[in-house]
Amino acid sequence: MREFLKSTRFKVLLAFLAFLVGIMIYAVTKGGYSVSGASFVNTITKPFRSASNGISMKIEHWLDKVTNATEYYNENQRLKQQIGELNKELTEYEALKEEVEQLRKFVTIKEEHQDYVITQPCDVLGYVANDPFKSFTIDRGTDVGIEPYCPVVTAEGLVGITVEVSEHVSTVRTILSPDLSVAAICSESSSTDYGIIEGSVLCAQQGLTKLIHLDLENKLEAGDLMVTTGTSGYFPKGYSIGTVKSVGIDSSGLSACAEIEPCIDISRLSSVVVITDFSGKNTGEEETENED
């Protein structure tokens, strides 16, 4: 012990402590305060007390989590359940909002075409697998008066025609298909700008359909709206089909043709309506029979 007290190490430590005490006394007196025993002790012990308080708070927080773990877990589960219920209500609200919007659009169809007999909105059940022309099924059939070859539409435009109908389900062939022919005329230009809407594989891949048998002297331009002529009796007159995207010459060179962009994206349908009756229905067939 005596050797340690006489050692250079002890003298350096003692000098360092004296230096620290001197700095603290200077700091206190410089601030206008007297150096009391209590303040001196507080100054010395302040770093230790701060560290002790930090450790105490951490221990208290840890003990709180341990002792109240069950309560916190139950509260967390309750909040998760509330969030799930709110998300469900939000989903139902969005679905109801969309349904109301669809109904509003379909009411517009009836208001603009009072001769139409239309079904309630039909939900699209799904698209036919591996069909490039986007045929699909709907959740209505003969139970609401749907028959084969009834026009299928949205408020924006013509979608297609029913081809297979059971009591509660119908299959719809779309205007993208080459197996569906629809007589069409430009709603704005001369009466010579008409032809037949028939789809093709190449057009269907782009979500388009095709207008064929078009007069070489046609005046169609991009953006022109094509509508049904109503001459076949299968489709009502003047219903929107799509707009002209481009005009060209058919491969035979004998007529012109045009790419038509449908008024609605056929690949993203959620609901449609079926027109079960309209003014002029089947008159085309009747005229043909009379001519025969």
XYZ file of N, CA, C and O in Angstrom, residues 122-282:
644
model
N -76.298 -7.772 -64.793
C -75.847 -9.156 -64.672
C -74.355 -9.161 -64.341
O -73.563 -8.491 -65.012
N -73.989 -9.917 -63.330
C -72.580 -10.016 -62.960
C -71.844 -10.938 -63.918
O -72.365 -11.980 -64.332
N -70.631 -10.546 -64.275
C -69.780 -11.400 -65.102
C -69.157 -12.464 -64.198
O -68.403 -12.150 -63.284
N -69.487 -13.725 -64.467
C -68.975 -14.825 -63.649
C -67.528 -15.157 -63.985
O -66.763 -15.567 -63.103
N -67.157 -15.004 -65.241
C -65.784 -15.314 -65.638
C -65.678 -15.421 -67.143
O -66.678 -15.590 -67.854
N -64.443 -15.292 -67.615
C -64.187 -15.405 -69.049
C -63.930 -16.862 -69.428
O -63.404 -17.640 -68.620
N -64.293 -17.210 -70.648
C -64.101 -18.572 -71.143
C -62.602 -18.816 -71.324
O -61.902 -18.018 -71.962
N -62.125 -19.905 -70.768
C -60.688 -20.213 -70.807
C -60.194 -20.388 -72.247
O -60.880 -20.985 -73.091
N -59.018 -19.852 -72.507
C -58.323 -20.008 -73.790
C -59.090 -19.437 -74.980
O -58.864 -19.844 -76.123
N -60.002 -18.504 -74.719
C -60.716 -17.849 -75.812
C -60.092 -16.480 -76.066
O -60.221 -15.579 -75.232
N -59.422 -16.282 -77.188
C -58.774 -14.991 -77.446
C -59.758 -13.861 -77.676
O -59.373 -12.687 -77.668
N -61.046 -14.204 -77.850
C -62.048 -13.193 -78.161
C -62.876 -12.800 -76.935
O -63.889 -12.121 -77.052
N -62.449 -13.259 -75.759
C -62.992 -12.818 -74.473
C -64.474 -13.139 -74.272
O -65.220 -12.343 -73.681
N -64.932 -14.302 -74.743
C -66.290 -14.737 -74.395
C -66.378 -14.910 -72.879
O -65.390 -15.263 -72.234
N -67.554 -14.688 -72.323
C -67.699 -14.782 -70.874
C -69.101 -15.253 -70.509
O -70.000 -15.297 -71.358
N -69.286 -15.595 -69.258
C -70.586 -16.030 -68.758
C -71.123 -15.011 -67.768
O -70.367 -14.324 -67.074
N -72.454 -14.928 -67.709
C -73.123 -14.029 -66.766
C -74.102 -14.830 -65.908
O -74.477 -15.952 -66.255
N -74.512 -14.246 -64.789
C -75.329 -14.962 -63.809
C -76.838 -14.797 -64.024
O -77.610 -14.787 -63.077
N -77.255 -14.659 -65.266
C -78.686 -14.569 -65.586
C -78.953 -15.426 -66.808
O -78.073 -15.635 -67.646
N -80.216 -15.918 -66.900
C -80.583 -16.758 -68.033
C -82.056 -16.633 -68.345
O -82.643 -15.551 -68.255
N -82.660 -17.762 -68.674
C -84.076 -17.751 -69.037
C -84.963 -17.323 -67.877
O -86.115 -16.928 -68.087
N -84.424 -17.375 -66.640
C -85.212 -16.975 -65.480
C -85.589 -15.499 -65.520
O -86.548 -15.074 -64.857
N -84.856 -14.685 -66.300
C -85.189 -13.258 -66.415
C -85.520 -12.891 -67.865
O -85.482 -11.719 -68.234
N -85.832 -13.878 -68.676
C -86.270 -13.608 -70.045
C -85.178 -13.564 -71.087
O -85.433 -13.185 -72.239
N -83.971 -13.971 -70.742
C -82.877 -13.967 -71.718
C -83.018 -15.171 -72.640
O -83.282 -16.286 -72.195
N -82.817 -14.940 -73.919
C -82.840 -15.980 -74.929
C -81.540 -15.922 -75.727
O -80.797 -14.939 -75.629
N -81.263 -16.942 -76.546
C -80.105 -16.832 -77.449
C -80.268 -15.657 -78.398
O -81.378 -15.325 -78.817
N -79.165 -14.999 -78.706
C -79.099 -13.885 -79.645
C -79.775 -12.619 -79.137
O -80.401 -11.877 -79.897
N -79.618 -12.371 -77.845
C -80.042 -11.099 -77.274
C -78.810 -10.185 -77.157
O -77.737 -10.646 -76.738
N -78.927 -8.898 -77.501
C -77.781 -7.989 -77.392
C -77.351 -7.815 -75.932
O -78.182 -7.744 -75.021
N -76.053 -7.761 -75.731
C -75.472 -7.531 -74.410
C -74.721 -6.204 -74.467
O -73.889 -5.990 -75.355
N -75.023 -5.312 -73.523
C -74.471 -3.956 -73.602
C -74.039 -3.452 -72.225
O -74.353 -4.054 -71.194
N -73.324 -2.350 -72.248
C -73.118 -1.513 -71.068
C -73.628 -0.130 -71.444
O -74.038 0.108 -72.591
N -73.579 0.791 -70.507
C -74.022 2.149 -70.799
C -73.138 2.808 -71.847
O -73.576 3.705 -72.572
N -71.871 2.332 -71.955
C -70.938 2.939 -72.894
C -71.077 2.408 -74.314
O -70.884 3.156 -75.277
N -71.411 1.112 -74.456
C -71.494 0.588 -75.809
C -71.840 -0.884 -75.874
O -72.018 -1.559 -74.853
N -71.914 -1.397 -77.107
C -72.261 -2.788 -77.365
C -71.117 -3.708 -76.958
O -69.952 -3.440 -77.253
N -71.476 -4.811 -76.291
C -70.484 -5.792 -75.847
C -70.508 -7.033 -76.725
O -69.469 -7.545 -77.134
N -71.719 -7.541 -77.019
C -71.816 -8.764 -77.811
C -73.236 -9.275 -77.848
O -74.193 -8.501 -77.809
N -73.363 -10.612 -77.877
C -74.678 -11.238 -78.000
C -74.655 -12.560 -77.242
O -73.621 -13.227 -77.144
N -75.806 -12.932 -76.677
C -75.893 -14.218 -75.974
C -75.937 -15.346 -76.995
O -76.599 -15.235 -78.038
N -75.246 -16.457 -76.703
C -75.227 -17.586 -77.641
C -75.685 -18.886 -76.988
O -76.274 -19.744 -77.647
N -75.397 -19.067 -75.721
C -75.845 -20.252 -74.994
C -76.524 -19.794 -73.714
O -75.923 -19.058 -72.923
N -77.755 -20.245 -73.513
C -78.536 -19.746 -72.382
C -79.154 -20.914 -71.631
O -79.812 -21.777 -72.220
N -78.937 -20.946 -70.324
C -79.622 -21.901 -69.446
C -80.493 -21.091 -68.485
O -80.663 -19.884 -68.656
N -81.011 -21.749 -67.485
C -81.961 -21.059 -66.604
C -81.306 -19.910 -65.838
O -81.907 -18.850 -65.676
N -80.094 -20.114 -65.381
C -79.462 -19.102 -64.529
C -78.118 -18.601 -65.056
O -77.493 -17.750 -64.415
N -77.663 -19.110 -66.197
C -76.353 -18.713 -66.729
C -76.448 -18.547 -68.242
O -77.130 -19.320 -68.916
N -75.747 -17.533 -68.751
C -75.692 -17.310 -70.199
C -74.249 -17.072 -70.620
O -73.462 -16.483 -69.874
N -73.927 -17.540 -71.844
C -72.604 -17.277 -72.422
C -72.730 -16.174 -73.445
O -73.659 -16.163 -74.261
N -71.791 -15.246 -73.421
C -71.830 -14.074 -74.301
C -70.659 -14.130 -75.279
O -69.507 -14.297 -74.864
N -70.963 -13.997 -76.555
C -69.933 -13.862 -77.591
C -69.714 -12.372 -77.815
O -70.671 -11.623 -78.032
N -68.468 -11.929 -77.811
C -68.188 -10.496 -77.874
C -67.942 -10.007 -79.296
O -67.755 -10.801 -80.226
N -67.901 -8.699 -79.442
C -67.668 -8.090 -80.758
C -66.215 -8.243 -81.206
O -65.872 -7.849 -82.317
N -65.376 -8.828 -80.367
C -64.004 -9.140 -80.784
C -63.947 -10.408 -81.626
O -62.936 -10.679 -82.275
N -65.033 -11.175 -81.632
C -65.038 -12.488 -82.283
C -65.347 -12.382 -83.772
O -66.248 -11.640 -84.185
N -64.666 -13.168 -84.605
C -65.006 -13.213 -86.035
C -66.306 -13.975 -86.303
O -66.819 -13.950 -87.424
N -66.815 -14.646 -85.270
C -68.074 -15.381 -85.419
C -69.295 -14.505 -85.164
O -70.427 -14.997 -85.198
N -69.072 -13.226 -84.896
C -70.181 -12.288 -84.682
C -70.067 -11.163 -85.708
O -69.039 -10.507 -85.815
N -71.134 -10.973 -86.486
C -71.161 -9.909 -87.499
C -72.202 -8.867 -87.102
O -73.354 -9.216 -86.820
N -71.798 -7.615 -87.096
C -72.701 -6.520 -86.715
C -72.614 -5.434 -87.769
O -71.531 -4.883 -88.037
N -73.738 -5.118 -88.419
C -73.767 -4.037 -89.392
C -73.581 -2.715 -88.660
O -74.256 -2.437 -87.671
N -72.632 -1.890 -89.160
C -72.300 -0.649 -88.473
C -72.187 0.498 -89.454
O -71.838 0.315 -90.632
N -72.478 1.692 -88.967
C -72.407 2.902 -89.778
C -71.816 4.022 -88.939
O -71.965 4.036 -87.707
N -71.133 4.942 -89.602
C -70.559 6.079 -88.887
C -71.679 7.013 -88.445
O -72.587 7.326 -89.215
N -71.624 7.454 -87.215
C -72.699 8.290 -86.672
C -72.627 9.719 -87.176
O -73.576 10.481 -87.021
N -71.515 10.107 -87.827
C -71.328 11.517 -88.183
C -71.152 11.759 -89.678
O -71.542 12.796 -90.187
N -70.556 10.810 -90.393
C -70.261 11.056 -91.804
C -71.405 10.568 -92.694
O -72.486 10.240 -92.228
N -71.133 10.459 -93.980
C -72.186 10.123 -94.955
C -72.650 8.681 -94.814
O -71.999 7.851 -94.195
N -73.777 8.385 -95.463
C -74.378 7.055 -95.371
C -73.538 5.992 -96.068
O -73.805 4.801 -95.928
N -72.538 6.411 -96.852
C -71.695 5.419 -97.527
C -70.653 4.828 -96.584
O -70.019 3.831 -96.929
N -70.459 5.437 -95.433
C -69.439 4.975 -94.496
C -70.022 3.928 -93.558
O -70.254 4.167 -92.366
N -70.289 2.763 -94.125
C -70.804 1.667 -93.319
C -70.123 0.376 -93.745
O -69.525 0.274 -94.819
N -70.210 -0.621 -92.865
C -69.595 -1.907 -93.153
C -70.047 -2.930 -92.127
O -71.076 -2.752 -91.467
N -69.258 -3.975 -91.991
C -69.590 -5.061 -91.074
C -68.496 -5.178 -90.011
O -67.311 -5.274 -90.340
N -68.901 -5.170 -88.765
C -67.962 -5.394 -87.665
C -67.743 -6.896 -87.509
O -68.679 -7.643 -87.228
N -66.522 -7.340 -87.739
C -66.138 -8.734 -87.515
C -64.730 -8.745 -86.928
O -63.822 -8.136 -87.493
N -64.550 -9.437 -85.837
C -63.251 -9.461 -85.188
C -62.242 -10.320 -85.914
O -62.555 -11.014 -86.884
N -61.022 -10.260 -85.451
C -59.943 -11.099 -85.974
C -58.980 -11.382 -84.834
O -58.962 -10.676 -83.820
N -58.180 -12.407 -85.002
C -57.234 -12.784 -83.950
C -56.246 -11.664 -83.679
O -55.983 -11.301 -82.528
N -55.705 -11.079 -84.745
C -54.709 -10.029 -84.577
C -55.294 -8.806 -83.871
O -54.660 -8.216 -82.990
N -56.486 -8.433 -84.252
C -57.132 -7.277 -83.616
C -57.478 -7.576 -82.161
O -57.292 -6.727 -81.274
N -57.987 -8.788 -81.910
C -58.393 -9.151 -80.552
C -57.223 -9.112 -79.589
O -57.385 -8.777 -78.407
N -56.024 -9.437 -80.077
C -54.847 -9.397 -79.212
C -54.565 -7.984 -78.715
O -53.935 -7.802 -77.675
N -55.051 -6.983 -79.448
C -54.863 -5.593 -79.058
C -56.117 -4.997 -78.430
O -56.168 -3.794 -78.165
N -57.139 -5.852 -78.205
C -58.390 -5.361 -77.647
C -59.226 -4.597 -78.654
O -60.092 -3.809 -78.275
N -58.995 -4.845 -79.956
C -59.707 -4.140 -81.019
C -60.591 -5.108 -81.792
O -60.474 -6.328 -81.663
N -61.476 -4.550 -82.610
C -62.240 -5.350 -83.560
C -62.050 -4.722 -84.940
O -61.306 -3.742 -85.079
N -62.698 -5.257 -85.966
C -62.411 -4.818 -87.331
C -63.696 -4.483 -88.089
O -64.717 -5.156 -87.932
N -63.626 -3.442 -88.882
C -64.726 -3.062 -89.767
C -64.325 -3.429 -91.191
O -63.317 -2.950 -91.715
N -65.096 -4.334 -91.818
C -64.762 -4.808 -93.169
C -65.860 -4.419 -94.160
O -66.898 -3.869 -93.776
N -65.605 -4.707 -95.459
C -66.549 -4.390 -96.552
C -66.876 -2.897 -96.572
O -68.026 -2.496 -96.801
N -65.871 -2.090 -96.338
C -66.031 -0.640 -96.327
C -65.747 -0.081 -97.714
O -64.813 -0.528 -98.397
N -66.536 0.879 -98.147
C -66.356 1.476 -99.477
C -64.965 2.102 -99.601
O -64.474 2.753 -98.682
N -64.346 1.899 -100.775
C -63.009 2.449 -100.998
C -63.017 3.977 -100.953
O -61.992 4.598 -100.640
N -64.166 4.587 -101.223
C -64.269 6.048 -101.223
C -64.771 6.583 -99.881
O -65.250 7.714 -99.813
N -64.658 5.787 -98.867
C -65.165 6.222 -97.557
C -64.409 7.461 -97.058
O -63.279 7.729 -97.482
N -65.049 8.165 -96.150
C -64.454 9.374 -95.580
C -64.204 9.222 -94.071
O -64.163 10.202 -93.339
N -64.056 7.976 -93.651
C -63.826 7.750 -92.220
C -62.482 8.322 -91.780
O -61.494 8.280 -92.511
N -62.466 8.840 -90.560
C -61.249 9.358 -89.949
C -61.104 8.794 -88.545
O -62.086 8.360 -87.927
N -59.880 8.787 -88.057
C -59.640 8.323 -86.685
C -60.481 9.139 -85.713
O -60.545 10.363 -85.799
N -61.140 8.419 -84.804
C -61.984 9.082 -83.813
C -63.461 9.053 -84.141
O -64.296 9.337 -83.276
N -63.822 8.724 -85.399
C -65.238 8.641 -85.769
C -65.916 7.503 -85.007
O -65.341 6.429 -84.816
N -67.152 7.739 -84.598
C -67.911 6.746 -83.828
C -68.745 5.874 -84.754
O -69.502 6.386 -85.587
N -68.614 4.547 -84.588
C -69.432 3.600 -85.339
C -70.573 3.111 -84.459
O -70.360 2.769 -83.290
N -71.791 3.071 -85.038
C -72.972 2.624 -84.300
C -73.687 1.550 -85.117
O -73.445 1.380 -86.312
N -74.586 0.825 -84.446
C -75.336 -0.234 -85.126
C -76.343 0.359 -86.101
O -76.940 1.405 -85.847
N -76.549 -0.343 -87.233
C -77.536 0.121 -88.215
C -78.938 -0.351 -87.847
O -79.928 0.258 -88.247
N -79.031 -1.469 -87.116
C -80.337 -2.010 -86.741
C -81.029 -2.762 -87.847
O -82.193 -3.152 -87.708
N -80.340 -3.026 -88.961
C -81.000 -3.664 -90.110
C -81.165 -5.163 -89.955
O -82.027 -5.767 -90.594
N -80.354 -5.799 -89.108
C -80.421 -7.257 -88.987
C -81.553 -7.717 -88.085
O -81.991 -8.866 -88.156
N -82.019 -6.842 -87.227
C -83.043 -7.236 -86.266
C -82.482 -7.845 -85.000
O -83.223 -8.101 -84.055
N -81.168 -8.075 -84.968
C -80.549 -8.638 -83.763
C -80.063 -7.558 -82.800
O -79.892 -7.816 -81.603
N -79.812 -6.370 -83.354
C -79.305 -5.276 -82.535
C -80.150 -4.033 -82.745
O -80.582 -3.761 -83.881
N -80.383 -3.270 -81.697
C -81.151 -2.032 -81.867
C -80.370 -1.018 -82.685
O -79.147 -1.073 -82.771
N -81.066 -0.089 -83.280
C -80.442 0.900 -84.144
C -79.751 1.994 -83.332
O -80.271 2.453 -82.320
N -78.572 2.404 -83.803
C -77.908 3.565 -83.237
C -77.169 3.338 -81.940
O -76.842 4.311 -81.248
N -76.880 2.070 -81.588
C -76.151 1.826 -80.336
C -74.648 1.879 -80.614
O -74.157 1.287 -81.572
N -73.930 2.568 -79.737
C -72.489 2.771 -79.934
C -71.736 1.444 -79.928
O -71.999 0.564 -79.106
N -70.778 1.318 -80.836
C -69.921 0.127 -80.903
C -68.486 0.486 -80.533
O -67.892 -0.115 -79.643
N -67.927 1.442 -81.248
C -66.549 1.827 -80.978
C -66.112 2.950 -81.896
O -66.865 3.402 -82.782
N -64.884 3.399 -81.729
C -64.362 4.495 -82.534
C -63.283 3.994 -83.493
O -62.579 3.022 -83.213
N -63.174 4.677 -84.617
C -62.184 4.313 -85.633
C -60.783 4.641 -85.113
O -60.534 5.754 -84.638
N -59.892 3.666 -85.207
C -58.501 3.893 -84.819
C -57.619 4.112 -86.044
O -56.739 4.968 -86.032
N -57.858 3.340 -87.088
C -57.102 3.514 -88.331
C -57.917 2.964 -89.491
O -58.780 2.099 -89.306
N -57.634 3.471 -90.691
C -58.343 3.044 -91.901
C -57.307 2.571 -92.922
O -56.250 3.191 -93.084
N -57.622 1.466 -93.613
C -56.703 0.944 -94.620
C -57.443 0.213 -95.717
O -58.668 0.283 -95.820
N -56.692 -0.490 -96.548
C -57.260 -1.264 -97.650
C -57.220 -2.741 -97.294
O -56.226 -3.240 -96.755
N -58.309 -3.442 -97.598
C -58.372 -4.873 -97.342
C -57.330 -5.612 -98.167
O -56.879 -5.130 -99.219
N -56.941 -6.798 -97.724
C -55.905 -7.581 -98.416
C -56.291 -7.914 -99.861
O -55.434 -8.071 -100.720
N -57.599 -7.983 -100.125
C -58.046 -8.268 -101.494
C -57.900 -7.053 -102.399
O -57.878 -7.174 -103.619
N -57.827 -5.882 -101.815
C -57.730 -4.645 -102.581
C -59.054 -4.169 -103.137
O -59.126 -3.132 -103.806
N -60.136 -4.902 -102.867
C -61.450 -4.565 -103.413
C -62.264 -3.659 -102.493
O -63.261 -3.081 -102.929
N -61.888 -3.582 -101.230
C -62.627 -2.754 -100.283
C -61.674 -2.230 -99.214
O -60.542 -2.697 -99.084
N -62.158 -1.279 -98.472
C -61.375 -0.728 -97.360
C -61.765 -1.433 -96.071
O -62.754 -2.172 -96.003
N -60.982 -1.202 -95.063
C -61.282 -1.764 -93.746
C -60.767 -0.797 -92.687
O -60.030 0.145 -92.991
N -61.142 -1.013 -91.456
C -60.724 -0.113 -90.377
C -60.608 -0.884 -89.073
O -61.351 -1.846 -88.837
N -59.666 -0.470 -88.258
C -59.573 -1.003 -86.904
C -60.487 -0.184 -86.000
O -60.477 1.056 -86.055
N -61.256 -0.885 -85.181
C -62.223 -0.227 -84.307
C -61.888 -0.510 -82.850
O -61.706 -1.679 -82.464
N -61.811 0.531 -82.070
C -61.588 0.385 -80.633
C -62.938 0.405 -79.922
O -63.630 1.426 -79.965
N -63.359 -0.701 -79.300
C -64.663 -0.732 -78.639
C -64.812 0.389 -77.604
O -63.815 0.852 -77.026
N -66.035 0.795 -77.375
C -66.293 1.875 -76.413
C -65.963 1.463 -74.981
O -65.820 2.327 -74.111
N -65.871 0.163 -74.743
C -65.561 -0.320 -73.401
C -64.506 -1.415 -73.497
O -64.441 -2.136 -74.498
N -63.679 -1.503 -72.484
C -62.640 -2.539 -72.450
C -63.306 -3.896 -72.180
O -63.737 -4.178 -71.065
N -63.387 -4.719 -73.214
C -64.071 -6.008 -73.119
C -63.415 -6.921 -72.087
O -64.079 -7.748 -71.451
N -62.123 -6.777 -71.889
C -61.386 -7.695 -71.009
C -61.544 -7.371 -69.527
O -61.058 -8.111 -68.686
N -62.231 -6.276 -69.196
C -62.322 -5.864 -67.793
C -63.764 -5.591 -67.371
O -64.038 -4.684 -66.599
N -64.669 -6.396 -67.873
C -66.087 -6.214 -67.539
C -66.400 -6.816 -66.169
O -65.899 -7.881 -65.824
N -67.246 -6.146 -65.419
C -67.721 -6.686 -64.144
C -69.228 -6.925 -64.167
O -69.729 -7.818 -63.499
N -69.959 -6.126 -64.939
C -71.408 -6.320 -65.067
C -71.879 -5.761 -66.405
O -71.267 -4.843 -66.959
N -72.968 -6.329 -66.894
C -73.568 -5.914 -68.165
C -75.077 -5.999 -68.019
O -75.587 -6.506 -67.014
N -75.797 -5.513 -69.030
C -77.240 -5.751 -69.090
C -77.556 -6.409 -70.430
O -76.809 -6.257 -71.404
N -78.660 -7.132 -70.466
C -79.102 -7.811 -71.683
C -80.398 -7.158 -72.142
O -81.323 -6.953 -71.342
N -80.451 -6.808 -73.417
C -81.673 -6.231 -73.997
C -82.512 -7.388 -74.526
O -82.148 -8.023 -75.523
N -83.608 -7.659 -73.853
C -84.439 -8.804 -74.243
C -85.468 -8.449 -75.307
O -86.003 -9.335 -75.990
N -85.753 -7.152 -75.466
C -86.699 -6.732 -76.508
C -86.428 -5.265 -76.837
O -85.966 -4.498 -75.983
N -86.715 -4.892 -78.086
C -86.527 -3.509 -78.521
C -87.309 -3.304 -79.805
O -87.700 -4.270 -80.491
N -87.539 -2.072 -80.155
C -88.287 -1.747 -81.363
C -87.501 -2.183 -82.593
O -86.339 -1.824 -82.751
N -88.132 -2.990 -83.440
C -87.473 -3.466 -84.658
C -86.788 -4.796 -84.493
O -86.073 -5.238 -85.402
N -86.975 -5.467 -83.364
C -86.313 -6.742 -83.150
C -86.770 -7.779 -84.170
O -87.975 -7.943 -84.407
N -85.807 -8.467 -84.790
C -86.030 -9.558 -85.748
C -86.720 -9.122 -87.031
O -87.162 -9.968 -87.810
